[in-house]
Tab-separated table of C-alpha atoms in Angstrom:
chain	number	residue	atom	x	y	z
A	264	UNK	CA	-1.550	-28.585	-37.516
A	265	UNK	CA	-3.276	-25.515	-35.979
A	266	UNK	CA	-1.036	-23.233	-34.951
A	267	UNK	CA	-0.724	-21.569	-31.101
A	268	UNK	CA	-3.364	-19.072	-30.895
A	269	UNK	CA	-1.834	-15.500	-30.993
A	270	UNK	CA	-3.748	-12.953	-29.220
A	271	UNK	CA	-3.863	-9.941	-31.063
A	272	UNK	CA	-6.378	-6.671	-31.152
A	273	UNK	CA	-7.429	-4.663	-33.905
A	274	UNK	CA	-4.105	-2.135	-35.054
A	275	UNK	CA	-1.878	-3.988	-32.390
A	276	UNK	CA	-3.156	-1.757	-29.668
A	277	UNK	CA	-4.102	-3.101	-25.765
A	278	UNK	CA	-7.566	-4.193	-25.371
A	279	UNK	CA	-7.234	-2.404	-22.090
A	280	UNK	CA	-5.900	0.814	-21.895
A	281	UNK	CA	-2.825	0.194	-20.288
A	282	UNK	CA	-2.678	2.579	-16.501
A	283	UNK	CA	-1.204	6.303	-17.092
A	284	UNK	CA	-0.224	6.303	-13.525
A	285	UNK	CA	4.076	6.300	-13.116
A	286	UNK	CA	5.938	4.676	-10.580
A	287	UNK	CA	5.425	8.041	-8.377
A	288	UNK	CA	2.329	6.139	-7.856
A	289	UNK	CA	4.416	2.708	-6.768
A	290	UNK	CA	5.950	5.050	-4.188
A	291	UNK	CA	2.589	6.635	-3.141
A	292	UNK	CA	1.743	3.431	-2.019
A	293	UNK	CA	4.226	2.481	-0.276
A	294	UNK	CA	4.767	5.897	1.936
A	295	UNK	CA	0.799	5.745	2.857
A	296	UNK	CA	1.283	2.443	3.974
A	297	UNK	CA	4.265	3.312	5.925
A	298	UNK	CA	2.399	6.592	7.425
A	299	UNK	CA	-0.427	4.084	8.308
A	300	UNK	CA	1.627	1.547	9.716
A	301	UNK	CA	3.394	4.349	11.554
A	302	UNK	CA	0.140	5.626	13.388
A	303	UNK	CA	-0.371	2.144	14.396
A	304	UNK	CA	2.845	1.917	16.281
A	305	UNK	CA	2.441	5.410	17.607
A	306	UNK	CA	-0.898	4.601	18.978
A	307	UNK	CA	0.798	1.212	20.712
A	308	UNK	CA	3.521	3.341	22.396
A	309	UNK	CA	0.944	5.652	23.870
A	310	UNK	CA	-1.275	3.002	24.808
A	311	UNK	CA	1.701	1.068	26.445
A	312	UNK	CA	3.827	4.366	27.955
A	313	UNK	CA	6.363	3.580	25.653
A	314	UNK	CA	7.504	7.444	24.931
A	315	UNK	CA	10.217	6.178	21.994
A	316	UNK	CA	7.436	4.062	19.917
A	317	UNK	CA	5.189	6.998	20.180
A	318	UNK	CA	7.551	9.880	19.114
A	319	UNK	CA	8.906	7.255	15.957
A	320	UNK	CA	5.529	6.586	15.271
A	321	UNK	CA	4.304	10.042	15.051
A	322	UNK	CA	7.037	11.515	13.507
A	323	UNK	CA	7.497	8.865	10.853
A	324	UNK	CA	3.827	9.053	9.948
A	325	UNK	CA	3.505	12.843	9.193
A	326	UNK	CA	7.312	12.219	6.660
A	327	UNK	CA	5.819	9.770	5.102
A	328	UNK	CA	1.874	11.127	4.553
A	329	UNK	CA	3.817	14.950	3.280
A	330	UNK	CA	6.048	12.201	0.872
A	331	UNK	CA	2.419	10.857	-0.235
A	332	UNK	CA	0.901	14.337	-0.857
A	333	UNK	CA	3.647	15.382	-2.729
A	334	UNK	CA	3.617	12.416	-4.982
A	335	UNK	CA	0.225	11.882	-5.238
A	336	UNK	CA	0.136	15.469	-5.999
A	337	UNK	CA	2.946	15.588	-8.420
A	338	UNK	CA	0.999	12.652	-10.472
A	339	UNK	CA	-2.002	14.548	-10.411
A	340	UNK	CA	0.033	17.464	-12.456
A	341	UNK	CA	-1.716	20.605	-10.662
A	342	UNK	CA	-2.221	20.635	-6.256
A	343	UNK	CA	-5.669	22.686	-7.093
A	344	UNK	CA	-6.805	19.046	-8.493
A	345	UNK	CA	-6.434	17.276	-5.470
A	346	UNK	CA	-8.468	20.562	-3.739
A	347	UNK	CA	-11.314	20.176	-6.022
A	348	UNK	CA	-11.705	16.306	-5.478
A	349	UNK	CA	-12.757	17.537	-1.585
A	350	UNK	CA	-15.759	19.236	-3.060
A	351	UNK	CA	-17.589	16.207	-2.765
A	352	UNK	CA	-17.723	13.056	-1.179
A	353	UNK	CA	-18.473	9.886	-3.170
A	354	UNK	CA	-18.840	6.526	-0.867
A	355	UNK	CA	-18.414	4.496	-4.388
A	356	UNK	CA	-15.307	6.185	-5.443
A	357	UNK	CA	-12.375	4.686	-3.902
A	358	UNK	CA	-10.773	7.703	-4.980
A	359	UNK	CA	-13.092	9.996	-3.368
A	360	UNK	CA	-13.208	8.137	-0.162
A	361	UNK	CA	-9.037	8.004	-0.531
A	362	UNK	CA	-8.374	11.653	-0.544
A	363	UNK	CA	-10.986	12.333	2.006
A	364	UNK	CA	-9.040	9.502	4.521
A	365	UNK	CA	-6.147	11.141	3.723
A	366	UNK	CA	-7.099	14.633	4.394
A	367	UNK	CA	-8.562	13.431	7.802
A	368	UNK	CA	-5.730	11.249	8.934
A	369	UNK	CA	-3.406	13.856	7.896
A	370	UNK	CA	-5.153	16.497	10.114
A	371	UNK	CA	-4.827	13.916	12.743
A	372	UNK	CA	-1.042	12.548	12.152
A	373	UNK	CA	-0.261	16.579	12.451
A	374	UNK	CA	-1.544	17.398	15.655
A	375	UNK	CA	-0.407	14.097	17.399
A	376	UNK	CA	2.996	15.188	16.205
A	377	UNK	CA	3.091	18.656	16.915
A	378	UNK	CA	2.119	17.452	20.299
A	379	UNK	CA	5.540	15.789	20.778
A	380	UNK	CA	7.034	19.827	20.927
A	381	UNK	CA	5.098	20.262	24.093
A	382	UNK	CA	8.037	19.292	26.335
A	383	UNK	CA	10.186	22.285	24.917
A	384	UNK	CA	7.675	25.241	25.457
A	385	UNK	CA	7.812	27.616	28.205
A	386	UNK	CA	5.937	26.958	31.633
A	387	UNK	CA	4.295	30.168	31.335
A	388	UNK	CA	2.091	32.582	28.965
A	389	UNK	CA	0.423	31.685	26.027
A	390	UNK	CA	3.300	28.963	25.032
A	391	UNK	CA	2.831	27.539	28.959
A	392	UNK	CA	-0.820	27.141	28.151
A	393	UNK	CA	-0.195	25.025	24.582
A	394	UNK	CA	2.366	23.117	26.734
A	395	UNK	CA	-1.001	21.878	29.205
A	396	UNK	CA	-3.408	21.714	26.214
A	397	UNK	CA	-1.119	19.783	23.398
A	398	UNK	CA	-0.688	16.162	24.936
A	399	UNK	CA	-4.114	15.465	25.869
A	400	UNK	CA	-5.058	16.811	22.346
A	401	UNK	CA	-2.507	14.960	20.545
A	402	UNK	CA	-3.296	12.123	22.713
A	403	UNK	CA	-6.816	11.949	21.101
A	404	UNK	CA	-5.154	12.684	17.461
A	405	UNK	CA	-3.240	9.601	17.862
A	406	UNK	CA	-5.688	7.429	18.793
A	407	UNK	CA	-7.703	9.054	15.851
A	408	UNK	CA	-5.161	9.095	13.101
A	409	UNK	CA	-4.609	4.782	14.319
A	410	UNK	CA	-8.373	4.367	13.298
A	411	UNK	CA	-8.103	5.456	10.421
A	412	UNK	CA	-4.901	3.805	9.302
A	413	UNK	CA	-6.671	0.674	8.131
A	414	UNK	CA	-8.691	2.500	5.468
A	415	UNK	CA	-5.619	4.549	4.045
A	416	UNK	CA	-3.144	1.435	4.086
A	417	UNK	CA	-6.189	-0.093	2.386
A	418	UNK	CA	-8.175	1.911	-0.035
A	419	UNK	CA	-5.525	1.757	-2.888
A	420	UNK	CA	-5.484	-1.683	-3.112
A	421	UNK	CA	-9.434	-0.857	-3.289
A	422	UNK	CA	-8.781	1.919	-6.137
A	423	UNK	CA	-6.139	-0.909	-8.129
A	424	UNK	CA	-9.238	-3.487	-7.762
A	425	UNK	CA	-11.634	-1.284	-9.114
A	426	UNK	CA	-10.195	-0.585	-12.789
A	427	UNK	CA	-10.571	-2.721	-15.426
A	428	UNK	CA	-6.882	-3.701	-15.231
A	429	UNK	CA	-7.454	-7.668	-15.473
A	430	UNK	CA	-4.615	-8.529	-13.179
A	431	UNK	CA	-5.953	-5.630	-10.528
A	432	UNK	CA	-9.223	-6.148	-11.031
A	433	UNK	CA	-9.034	-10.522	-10.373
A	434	UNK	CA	-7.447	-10.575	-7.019
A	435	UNK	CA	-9.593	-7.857	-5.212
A	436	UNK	CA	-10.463	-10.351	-2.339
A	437	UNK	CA	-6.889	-10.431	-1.735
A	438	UNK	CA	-5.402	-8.000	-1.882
A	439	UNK	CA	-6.417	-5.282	0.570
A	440	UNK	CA	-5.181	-7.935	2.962
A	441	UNK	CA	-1.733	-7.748	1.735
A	442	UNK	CA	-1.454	-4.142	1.648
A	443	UNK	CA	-2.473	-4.236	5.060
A	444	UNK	CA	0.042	-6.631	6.207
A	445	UNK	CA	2.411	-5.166	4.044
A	446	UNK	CA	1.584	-1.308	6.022
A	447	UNK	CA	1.977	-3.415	9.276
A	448	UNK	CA	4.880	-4.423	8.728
A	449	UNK	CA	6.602	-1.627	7.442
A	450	UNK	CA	5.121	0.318	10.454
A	451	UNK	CA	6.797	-2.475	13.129
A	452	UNK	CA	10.279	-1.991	10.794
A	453	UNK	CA	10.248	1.944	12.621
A	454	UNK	CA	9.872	0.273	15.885
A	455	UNK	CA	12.930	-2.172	15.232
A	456	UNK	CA	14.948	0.391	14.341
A	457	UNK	CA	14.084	3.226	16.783
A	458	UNK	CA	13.217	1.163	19.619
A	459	UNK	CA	13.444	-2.847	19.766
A	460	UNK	CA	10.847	-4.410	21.842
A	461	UNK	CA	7.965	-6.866	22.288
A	462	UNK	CA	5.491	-4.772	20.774
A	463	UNK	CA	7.592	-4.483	17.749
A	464	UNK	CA	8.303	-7.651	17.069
A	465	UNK	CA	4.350	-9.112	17.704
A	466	UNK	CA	3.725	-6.319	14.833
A	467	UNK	CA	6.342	-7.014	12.729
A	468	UNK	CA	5.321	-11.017	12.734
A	469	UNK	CA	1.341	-10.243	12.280
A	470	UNK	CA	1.889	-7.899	9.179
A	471	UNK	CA	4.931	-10.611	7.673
A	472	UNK	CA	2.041	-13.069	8.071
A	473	UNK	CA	-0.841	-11.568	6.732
A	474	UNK	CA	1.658	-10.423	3.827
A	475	UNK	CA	3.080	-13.290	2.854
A	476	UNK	CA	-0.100	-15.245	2.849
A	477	UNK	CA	-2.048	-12.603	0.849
A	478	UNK	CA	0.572	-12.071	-1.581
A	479	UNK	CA	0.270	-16.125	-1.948
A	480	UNK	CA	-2.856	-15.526	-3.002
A	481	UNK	CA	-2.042	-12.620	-5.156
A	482	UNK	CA	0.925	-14.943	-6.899
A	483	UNK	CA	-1.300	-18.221	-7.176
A	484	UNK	CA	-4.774	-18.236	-6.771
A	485	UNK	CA	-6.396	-16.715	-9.912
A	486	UNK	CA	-5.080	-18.600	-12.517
A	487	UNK	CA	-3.868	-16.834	-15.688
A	488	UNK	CA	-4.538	-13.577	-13.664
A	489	UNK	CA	-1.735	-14.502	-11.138
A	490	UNK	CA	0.549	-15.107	-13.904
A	491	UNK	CA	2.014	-11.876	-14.533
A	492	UNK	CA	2.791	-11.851	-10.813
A	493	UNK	CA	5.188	-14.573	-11.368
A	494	UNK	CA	6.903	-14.006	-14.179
A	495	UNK	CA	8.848	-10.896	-15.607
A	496	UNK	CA	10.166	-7.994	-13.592
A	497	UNK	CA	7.178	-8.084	-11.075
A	498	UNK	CA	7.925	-11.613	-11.076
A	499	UNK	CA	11.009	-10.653	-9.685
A	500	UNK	CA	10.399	-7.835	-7.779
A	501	UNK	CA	7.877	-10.081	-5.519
A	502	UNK	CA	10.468	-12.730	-5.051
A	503	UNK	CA	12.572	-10.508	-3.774
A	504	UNK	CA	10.148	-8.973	-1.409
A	505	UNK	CA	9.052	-11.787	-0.288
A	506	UNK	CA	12.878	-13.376	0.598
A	507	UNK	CA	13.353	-9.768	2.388
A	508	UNK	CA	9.883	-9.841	4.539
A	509	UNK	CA	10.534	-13.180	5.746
A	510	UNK	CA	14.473	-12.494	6.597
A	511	UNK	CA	13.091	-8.965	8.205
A	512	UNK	CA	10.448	-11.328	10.595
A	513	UNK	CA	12.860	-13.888	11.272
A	514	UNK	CA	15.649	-11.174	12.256
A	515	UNK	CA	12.651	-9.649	14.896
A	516	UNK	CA	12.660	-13.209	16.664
A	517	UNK	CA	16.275	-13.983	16.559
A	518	UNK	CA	17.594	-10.519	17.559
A	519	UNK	CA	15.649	-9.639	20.297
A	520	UNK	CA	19.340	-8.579	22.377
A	521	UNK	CA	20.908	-7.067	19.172
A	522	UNK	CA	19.939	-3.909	18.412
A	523	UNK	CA	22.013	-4.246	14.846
A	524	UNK	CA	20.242	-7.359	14.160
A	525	UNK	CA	16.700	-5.400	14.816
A	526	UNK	CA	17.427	-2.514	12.674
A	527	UNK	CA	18.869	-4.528	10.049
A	528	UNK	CA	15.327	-6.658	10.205
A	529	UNK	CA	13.498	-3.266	9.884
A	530	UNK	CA	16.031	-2.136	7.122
A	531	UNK	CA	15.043	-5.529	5.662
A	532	UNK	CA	10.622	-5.097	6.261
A	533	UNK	CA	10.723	-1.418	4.634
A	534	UNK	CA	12.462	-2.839	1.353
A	535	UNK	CA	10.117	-5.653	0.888
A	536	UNK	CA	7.145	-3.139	1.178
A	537	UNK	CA	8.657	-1.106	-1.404
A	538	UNK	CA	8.944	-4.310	-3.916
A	539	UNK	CA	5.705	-5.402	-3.071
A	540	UNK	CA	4.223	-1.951	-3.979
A	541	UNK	CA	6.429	-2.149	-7.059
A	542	UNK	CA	5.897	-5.510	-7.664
A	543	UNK	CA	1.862	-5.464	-7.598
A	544	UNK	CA	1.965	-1.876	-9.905
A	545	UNK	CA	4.048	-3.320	-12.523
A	546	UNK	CA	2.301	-6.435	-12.656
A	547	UNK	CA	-1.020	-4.829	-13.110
A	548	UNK	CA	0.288	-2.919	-15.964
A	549	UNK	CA	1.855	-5.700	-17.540
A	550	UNK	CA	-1.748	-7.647	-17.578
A	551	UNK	CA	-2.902	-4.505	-19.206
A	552	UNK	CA	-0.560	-4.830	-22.236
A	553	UNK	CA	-1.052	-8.280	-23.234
A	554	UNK	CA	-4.766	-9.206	-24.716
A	555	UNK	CA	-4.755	-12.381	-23.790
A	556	UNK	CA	-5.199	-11.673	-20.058
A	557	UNK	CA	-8.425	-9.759	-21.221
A	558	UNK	CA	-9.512	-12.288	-23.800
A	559	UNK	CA	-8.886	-16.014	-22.181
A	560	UNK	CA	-10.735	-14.871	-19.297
A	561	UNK	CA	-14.008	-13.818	-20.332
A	562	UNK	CA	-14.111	-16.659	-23.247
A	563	UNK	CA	-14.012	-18.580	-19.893
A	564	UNK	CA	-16.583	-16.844	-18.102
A	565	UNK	CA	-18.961	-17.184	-21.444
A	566	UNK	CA	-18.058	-21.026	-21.707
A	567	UNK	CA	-19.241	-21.328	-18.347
A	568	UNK	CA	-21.867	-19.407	-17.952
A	569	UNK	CA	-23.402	-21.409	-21.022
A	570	UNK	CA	-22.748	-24.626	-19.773
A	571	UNK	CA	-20.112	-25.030	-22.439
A	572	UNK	CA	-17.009	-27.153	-22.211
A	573	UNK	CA	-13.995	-24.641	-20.980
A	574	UNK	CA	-11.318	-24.435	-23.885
A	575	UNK	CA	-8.250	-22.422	-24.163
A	576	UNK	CA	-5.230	-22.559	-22.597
């Protein structure tokens, strides 16, 4: 009998280079997700007078873009690179277009939170004059930092898509959606825990939604591709962000008059964005290791595309 067809490469090497990135960039993800997420809740507080959800929000989203910076930064090797990538602005680099949303929602996150010192400035003089001028400023920075928290929770799972990372690469329709959800919900985890409340828990149920059913995607919809999302360590890591999104959501519905059981649900939504982040980075680079996600694939595609009978496994 034939034996099982072992994919191999010429000198045992990947057929794609495997990413360089570490998992500083795992955490990158998640913390600009979180800082996005973050604005979005801010920007619901203001727009509802809720002064807690606004001061969480806007506090939470300037930690966790500086925790970006600094490990987007510190993968980068040398600050002066991420300078010289603002020389120019590329619309078909997702990188290009990533560090200029971040630049521009980190001016933003900034002044909304420096507005928040207002309160504590003297009445008169120079300081009285910031105290007038600062809200309705950071006011508008809020509102501006929220739209552009889409395209920062979203433009890495843009940049992961746009590699040649098979596993990346295959489930681009998906998954900028669950990054998004994934941002939303880790955003509605600050609300649970600083401040418990409708708002919180709508948000908190929309991004657990649009997670989960993206991430189904991710998991099962491609095929071979989805397989190393399934099996392994990201295999793993997934399953156990997924059991921890959905006990976060269902601990927003059932303790709405327990402000334990609400911060333990947030507790619960911010680890299950961290897995996920994990969980997607690892499986890409797993994909990238193992030929036969690069070479079942596009035998496919060529079978197909010449009206041939598909073969393989």
């Amino acid at each position: 009998m034939v034996p099982k067809a072992d994919f191999q490469s010429y000198y045992g090497r990947p057929i794609v280079r495997p990413p360089v990135w570490t998992h500083d960039i795992a955490i990158y993800l998640f913390t600009g997700g979180l800082a996005a997420g973050s604005a979005l809740l801010a920007a619901g507080g203001q727009a509802t007078g809720d002064p807690v959800l606004r001061v969480a929000g806007r506090t939470t989203a300037l930690g966790a873009l500086g925790a970006s910076t600094f490990f987007l930064i510190k993968d980068l090797g040398r600050p002066d690179r991420f300078h010289h990538m603002l020389r120019v602005a590329k619309p078909t680099s997702p990188m290009s277009m990533g560090t200029w949303l971040l630049s521009l929602f980190g001016g933003a996150a900034g002044v909304a939170a420096v507005a928040e010192v207002a309160p504590f400035l003297p009445a008169h003089g120079v300081l009285g004059l910031a105290r007038k001028v600062l809200p309705p400023v950071g006011a508008a920075a809020g509102y501006g930092a929220a739209v552009l928290a889409p395209g920062l929770a979203t433009y890495t799972a843009v940049l992961f898509a746009d590699t040649a990372v098979p596993s990346w690469n295959a489930v681009y329709p998906d998954l900028p959606f669950m990054f998004a959800g994934s941002a939303l919900a880790s955003g509605a985890a600050v609300g649970l825990i600083a401040a418990p409340g409708r708002p919180a828990r709508r948000m908190a149920l929309a991004g657990a939604a649009v997670e989960l059913v993206a991430g189904h995607r991710v998991e099962h919809g491609y095929g071979l591709l989805s397989e190393p999302y399934t099996t392994g360590r990201p295999g793993k890591l997934l399953k156990a962000a997924r059991l921890l999104t959905v006990a976060g959501a269902v601990g927003a519905v059932v303790g709405r008059r327990s402000r334990v059981v609400s911060a333990l649900a947030g507790v619960s939504l911010l680890a299950g964005s961290v897995l996920t982040r994990f969980g997607v980075f690892e499986g890409g680079v797993e994909s990238a290791k193992d030929p036969r996600y690069t070479v079942v694939p596009q035998r496919e595609g060529l079978n197909k595309a010449g009206g041939k009978k598909v073969s393989g496994s």
